[in-house]
Tab-separated table of C-alpha atoms and ligand atoms in Angstrom:
chain	number	residue	atom	x	y	z
A	1	MET	CA	87.080	106.720	100.292
A	2	ARG	CA	88.377	108.979	103.014
A	3	ILE	CA	89.269	112.698	102.830
A	4	VAL	CA	91.813	113.798	105.444
A	5	SER	CA	93.534	117.106	105.967
A	6	THR	CA	96.389	116.329	108.392
A	7	VAL	CA	99.704	114.588	108.048
A	8	ASP	CA	99.040	112.463	111.161
A	9	GLU	CA	95.863	111.001	109.500
A	10	VAL	CA	97.626	110.070	106.416
A	11	ARG	CA	100.523	108.508	108.371
A	12	SER	CA	98.291	106.333	110.553
A	13	GLN	CA	96.201	105.224	107.586
A	14	VAL	CA	99.279	104.304	105.502
A	15	LYS	CA	100.781	102.596	108.584
A	16	ALA	CA	97.654	100.425	108.831
A	17	TRP	CA	97.908	99.530	105.168
A	18	ARG	CA	101.542	98.559	105.547
A	19	LYS	CA	100.728	96.330	108.500
A	20	GLU	CA	98.437	94.414	106.220
A	21	GLY	CA	101.274	94.091	103.732
A	22	LYS	CA	99.656	96.473	101.094
A	23	SER	CA	101.470	98.441	98.530
A	24	VAL	CA	100.617	102.198	98.167
A	25	GLY	CA	100.571	104.453	95.184
A	26	LEU	CA	100.593	108.204	95.276
A	27	VAL	CA	99.131	110.619	92.773
A	28	PRO	CA	100.115	114.232	93.664
A	29	THR	CA	97.800	116.794	92.230
A	30	MET	CA	96.738	120.416	92.643
A	31	GLY	CA	93.047	119.510	92.184
A	32	TYR	CA	90.482	120.609	89.601
A	33	LEU	CA	91.003	117.073	88.262
A	34	HIS	CA	90.330	116.198	84.693
A	35	GLU	CA	90.676	113.075	82.582
A	36	GLY	CA	94.412	113.410	82.514
A	37	HIS	CA	94.526	113.100	86.366
A	38	GLU	CA	91.972	110.323	86.126
A	39	SER	CA	94.314	108.296	83.907
A	40	LEU	CA	97.036	108.639	86.535
A	41	ILE	CA	94.693	107.560	89.300
A	42	ARG	CA	93.380	104.612	87.271
A	43	LYS	CA	96.962	103.477	86.570
A	44	ALA	CA	97.949	103.790	90.140
A	45	VAL	CA	94.828	101.766	91.258
A	46	ALA	CA	95.797	99.001	88.706
A	47	GLU	CA	99.329	98.925	90.036
A	48	ASN	CA	98.915	99.263	93.902
A	49	ASP	CA	96.778	97.811	96.624
A	50	GLU	CA	95.834	101.344	97.837
A	51	VAL	CA	96.010	104.797	96.288
A	52	VAL	CA	96.409	108.239	97.882
A	53	VAL	CA	95.594	111.349	95.775
A	54	SER	CA	96.910	114.533	97.263
A	55	ILE	CA	95.079	117.758	96.389
A	56	PHE	CA	97.126	120.790	97.371
A	57	VAL	CA	97.529	124.052	95.483
A	58	ASN	CA	101.107	124.497	96.522
A	59	PRO	CA	101.797	128.251	97.128
A	60	MET	CA	105.561	127.662	97.004
A	61	GLN	CA	105.535	126.794	93.278
A	62	PHE	CA	103.807	130.019	92.198
A	63	GLY	CA	105.759	133.271	91.569
A	64	PRO	CA	104.437	136.479	92.834
A	65	THR	CA	102.688	137.490	89.629
A	66	GLU	CA	101.281	134.029	88.911
A	67	ASP	CA	97.727	132.505	89.265
A	68	LEU	CA	97.806	131.129	92.875
A	69	ALA	CA	94.736	133.094	93.927
A	70	SER	CA	92.711	132.296	90.893
A	71	TYR	CA	93.826	128.657	90.470
A	72	PRO	CA	90.522	126.762	90.041
A	73	ARG	CA	89.431	124.607	92.934
A	74	ASP	CA	86.346	122.125	93.361
A	75	LEU	CA	86.907	119.568	96.100
A	76	GLU	CA	83.423	118.073	95.642
A	77	ALA	CA	83.921	117.266	91.973
A	78	ASP	CA	87.501	116.114	92.681
A	79	SER	CA	86.281	113.705	95.395
A	80	LYS	CA	83.731	112.162	93.016
A	81	LEU	CA	86.351	111.639	90.292
A	82	CYS	CA	88.785	110.129	92.823
A	83	GLU	CA	86.199	107.801	94.283
A	84	SER	CA	85.037	106.577	90.940
A	85	ALA	CA	88.504	106.021	89.719
A	86	GLY	CA	89.181	103.802	92.825
A	87	ALA	CA	91.348	106.010	95.079
A	88	ALA	CA	91.312	105.086	98.801
A	89	LEU	CA	92.313	108.389	100.431
A	90	ILE	CA	92.473	111.990	99.484
A	91	PHE	CA	94.966	114.187	101.361
A	92	HIS	CA	93.796	117.776	101.222
A	93	PRO	CA	95.884	119.781	103.566
A	94	GLU	CA	95.606	123.610	104.266
A	95	PRO	CA	98.844	125.557	103.534
A	96	GLU	CA	99.464	125.918	107.256
A	97	GLU	CA	99.508	122.123	107.680
A	98	MET	CA	102.190	121.771	104.962
A	99	TYR	CA	104.156	124.899	105.817
A	100	GLN	CA	104.207	125.431	109.598
A	101	GLU	CA	105.412	128.589	111.231
A	102	GLY	CA	109.197	128.891	110.821
A	103	PHE	CA	109.383	126.683	107.781
A	104	CYS	CA	112.768	127.226	106.170
A	105	SER	CA	113.983	124.009	104.463
A	106	PHE	CA	113.892	123.502	100.682
A	107	VAL	CA	114.832	121.023	97.994
A	108	ASP	CA	116.455	122.734	95.087
A	109	MET	CA	118.137	121.773	91.868
A	110	ASN	CA	120.569	123.132	89.229
A	111	GLY	CA	120.928	122.459	85.565
A	112	LEU	CA	117.647	120.687	84.742
A	113	THR	CA	115.683	123.596	86.159
A	114	ASN	CA	117.730	126.316	84.285
A	115	ALA	CA	115.785	125.807	80.999
A	116	LEU	CA	112.244	125.765	79.552
A	117	CYS	CA	109.718	126.761	82.256
A	118	GLY	CA	112.528	127.229	84.798
A	119	LEU	CA	113.564	130.421	82.914
A	120	SER	CA	110.270	132.208	83.119
A	121	ARG	CA	109.220	130.647	86.411
A	122	PRO	CA	112.366	130.956	88.522
A	123	VAL	CA	110.879	129.725	91.887
A	124	HIS	CA	108.696	127.093	90.339
A	125	PHE	CA	110.803	123.929	90.562
A	126	ARG	CA	112.118	124.618	94.008
A	127	GLY	CA	108.487	124.759	95.185
A	128	VAL	CA	107.704	121.557	93.152
A	129	CYS	CA	110.676	119.659	94.607
A	130	THR	CA	110.050	120.740	98.105
A	131	VAL	CA	106.355	119.809	98.184
A	132	VAL	CA	106.818	116.587	96.308
A	133	ASN	CA	109.619	115.588	98.711
A	134	LYS	CA	107.309	116.428	101.615
A	135	LEU	CA	104.433	114.408	100.027
A	136	PHE	CA	106.852	111.448	99.534
A	137	ASN	CA	107.947	111.667	103.241
A	138	ILE	CA	104.305	111.894	104.370
A	139	VAL	CA	102.920	109.041	102.322
A	140	MET	CA	106.000	106.992	101.730
A	141	PRO	CA	104.562	105.418	98.600
A	142	ASP	CA	106.007	102.484	96.548
A	143	LYS	CA	105.136	104.329	93.279
A	144	ALA	CA	104.170	107.870	92.431
A	145	TYR	CA	102.484	108.987	89.229
A	146	PHE	CA	103.038	112.147	87.111
A	147	GLY	CA	101.733	113.334	83.810
A	148	GLU	CA	104.141	113.672	80.880
A	149	LYS	CA	102.411	116.937	79.934
A	150	ASP	CA	104.656	118.429	82.561
A	151	ALA	CA	107.699	116.877	80.905
A	152	GLN	CA	110.299	119.010	82.578
A	153	GLN	CA	108.655	118.451	86.007
A	154	LEU	CA	108.759	114.632	85.377
A	155	ALA	CA	112.444	114.865	84.471
A	156	VAL	CA	113.189	116.996	87.580
A	157	ILE	CA	111.343	114.590	89.856
A	158	ARG	CA	113.076	111.515	88.378
A	159	ARG	CA	116.380	113.227	88.857
A	160	MET	CA	115.585	114.268	92.489
A	161	VAL	CA	114.587	110.670	93.306
A	162	LYS	CA	117.811	109.353	91.877
A	163	ASP	CA	120.157	112.022	93.302
A	164	LEU	CA	118.604	111.765	96.861
A	165	ASN	CA	118.295	107.967	96.828
A	166	MET	CA	114.536	107.841	97.365
A	167	ASP	CA	113.118	104.397	97.262
A	168	ILE	CA	110.200	105.250	95.101
A	169	THR	CA	109.296	104.307	91.531
A	170	ILE	CA	108.303	107.240	89.350
A	171	VAL	CA	105.735	106.457	86.703
A	172	GLY	CA	105.147	108.850	83.840
A	173	CYS	CA	101.776	108.749	82.054
A	174	PRO	CA	100.878	109.996	78.559
A	175	ILE	CA	99.255	113.332	77.820
A	176	ILE	CA	95.452	113.157	77.611
A	177	ARG	CA	93.903	115.469	74.914
A	178	GLU	CA	90.608	117.028	74.178
A	179	GLU	CA	88.909	115.772	71.015
A	180	ASP	CA	90.373	118.557	68.937
A	181	GLY	CA	93.896	117.918	70.268
A	182	LEU	CA	94.326	120.531	73.037
A	183	ALA	CA	96.184	118.930	75.954
A	184	LYS	CA	93.954	118.656	79.007
A	185	SER	CA	94.841	121.174	81.728
A	186	SER	CA	93.090	122.673	84.733
A	187	ARG	CA	94.176	126.067	83.289
A	188	ASN	CA	92.142	125.512	80.071
A	189	THR	CA	89.182	126.782	82.072
A	190	TYR	CA	90.745	130.344	82.055
A	191	LEU	CA	90.124	130.542	78.282
A	192	SER	CA	87.267	132.402	76.732
A	193	PRO	CA	85.336	130.400	74.047
A	194	GLU	CA	87.235	132.253	71.294
A	195	SER	CA	90.613	131.744	72.892
A	196	ARG	CA	89.765	128.105	73.521
A	197	GLN	CA	89.143	127.714	69.764
A	198	ASN	CA	92.495	129.438	68.937
A	199	ALA	CA	94.435	127.435	71.549
A	200	VAL	CA	94.071	124.262	69.378
A	201	ILE	CA	96.966	125.756	67.460
A	202	LEU	CA	99.349	124.636	70.217
A	203	SER	CA	98.687	120.907	69.795
A	204	LYS	CA	98.594	121.416	66.018
A	205	SER	CA	102.175	122.787	66.195
A	206	ILE	CA	103.194	119.828	68.370
A	207	PHE	CA	101.834	117.374	65.795
A	208	LEU	CA	103.563	119.384	63.005
A	209	GLY	CA	106.961	119.259	64.873
A	210	LYS	CA	106.620	115.483	65.468
A	211	LYS	CA	105.831	114.891	61.879
A	212	LEU	CA	108.748	116.924	60.560
A	213	ILE	CA	111.114	114.965	62.765
A	214	GLU	CA	109.523	111.553	61.932
A	215	ASP	CA	109.891	112.585	58.247
A	216	GLY	CA	113.603	113.071	58.701
A	217	GLU	CA	114.258	116.673	59.647
A	218	ARG	CA	117.253	116.746	62.052
A	219	ASN	CA	117.833	120.543	62.333
A	220	PRO	CA	116.125	121.765	65.474
A	221	GLU	CA	116.001	125.357	64.122
A	222	VAL	CA	113.927	124.303	61.028
A	223	VAL	CA	111.417	122.457	63.295
A	224	LYS	CA	111.126	125.210	65.835
A	225	LYS	CA	110.625	127.887	63.160
A	226	ALA	CA	107.868	125.881	61.454
A	227	MET	CA	106.076	125.335	64.865
A	228	ARG	CA	106.485	129.029	65.827
A	229	GLU	CA	105.139	130.178	62.507
A	230	LEU	CA	102.068	127.951	62.796
A	231	ILE	CA	101.317	129.127	66.355
A	232	MET	CA	101.611	132.810	65.247
A	233	THR	CA	98.866	132.227	62.559
A	234	LYS	CA	96.303	132.600	65.457
A	235	PRO	CA	95.636	135.903	67.235
A	236	GLY	CA	96.614	136.499	70.748
A	237	MET	CA	99.575	134.027	70.868
A	238	ASP	CA	102.589	135.079	73.002
A	239	ILE	CA	105.246	132.447	72.780
A	240	ASP	CA	107.298	131.926	75.990
A	241	TYR	CA	109.299	129.143	74.298
A	242	VAL	CA	109.399	126.582	71.526
A	243	GLU	CA	112.353	124.399	72.392
A	244	ILE	CA	113.973	121.101	71.450
A	245	VAL	CA	116.174	119.633	74.207
A	246	ASP	CA	117.947	116.536	75.344
A	247	ASN	CA	115.227	114.778	77.358
A	248	ASN	CA	117.533	113.849	80.184
A	249	THR	CA	119.475	117.063	80.720
A	250	MET	CA	116.899	119.681	79.272
A	251	GLN	CA	119.731	121.315	77.504
A	252	SER	CA	119.397	122.614	73.817
A	253	ILE	CA	120.726	120.362	71.127
A	254	ASP	CA	122.307	121.253	67.704
A	255	VAL	CA	121.127	118.061	65.957
A	256	ILE	CA	118.074	116.088	66.640
A	257	ALA	CA	119.191	112.712	67.960
A	258	GLY	CA	118.747	110.419	70.878
A	259	ASP	CA	116.033	111.030	73.382
A	260	ILE	CA	114.574	114.421	72.726
A	261	LEU	CA	111.954	116.602	74.211
A	262	CYS	CA	110.119	119.197	72.151
A	263	ALA	CA	108.264	121.482	74.402
A	264	ILE	CA	106.282	124.680	74.042
A	265	ALA	CA	104.754	127.295	76.409
A	266	VAL	CA	102.456	129.918	75.037
A	267	ARG	CA	100.387	132.615	76.720
A	268	VAL	CA	97.014	132.660	75.050
A	269	SER	CA	95.323	136.103	74.785
A	270	GLY	CA	96.716	136.990	78.200
A	271	GLU	CA	94.354	134.471	79.758
A	272	ALA	CA	96.336	131.314	80.342
A	273	ARG	CA	99.947	130.114	79.939
A	274	LEU	CA	99.613	126.693	78.429
A	275	ILE	CA	102.325	123.974	77.828
A	276	ASP	CA	102.430	121.020	75.523
A	277	ASN	CA	105.202	118.682	74.304
A	278	PHE	CA	106.202	115.522	72.612
A	279	MET	CA	109.083	113.068	73.394
A	280	LEU	CA	110.840	110.996	70.749
A	281	SER	CA	113.743	108.584	70.559
A	282	VAL	CA	115.472	109.396	67.349
B	301	LIG	O1	101.831	118.801	88.575
B	301	LIG	C1	101.276	119.280	89.596
B	301	LIG	O2	100.021	119.305	89.691
B	301	LIG	C2	102.094	119.913	90.753
B	301	LIG	O3	103.282	120.504	90.227
B	301	LIG	C3	102.473	118.848	91.777
B	301	LIG	C4	103.295	117.729	91.202
B	301	LIG	C5	101.184	118.190	92.379
B	301	LIG	C6	103.190	119.504	92.963
B	301	LIG	O4	102.409	120.472	93.558
């Protein structure tokens, strides 16, 4: 497995693979990889001849008060995980390689991004769309892999690929959880041991919401209220949102029907803002 830091190095490697008639998969990440990322890489390895993992903490998708500076980084551990999962290339650029002097072009979106995380993170999806677009143009993969934990991001990227006629298949992969249910996230490392214990209430509320709907509840307000109340039984919980939306448009619904996304974002003890969700076809 090679680790490269320039666009030119990625391009010439991918060109060589293409000459051999090989297919290429891309797993875009911000590093500090865990079993969730590993599942994406393993799926990509199973479905493509060669797999590129990008590791880039993208400054453009962080707001001014967010955790860009403290976002965890560990290239050595990441390389080990990528190699053992079967990736062929890590692309690990510096911000200056991705955003050269004078950079002023962006990919932006309306609608899908004006809900859920887009409300409290107004610049986030513009940064995600722009960097993912750049990574697609650099690697030109056949398939790209994203986790369902970032459900809104997945919907946004699917929409971008459709709207802008990108010839790339987007593959969504299921949420991977800790043994107690907490969704795996690089940001879980921000939690103190006590907050980590309390944070399990997020996944418990997700499982509760899912069960209520599976048992027949069709009023989103009833489900959201029950989930909120459960989350608030633990100290230090500051709910950003508990929402049930149409999984294609991200807009709120009055009745639970069709393809729905139930998503939550909660700040835990001021230490980490964590998200979780479930999707259902009702
Ligand atoms: O999901 C992430 O880690 C990031 O948002 C992504 C897709 C790698 C873009 O920076």
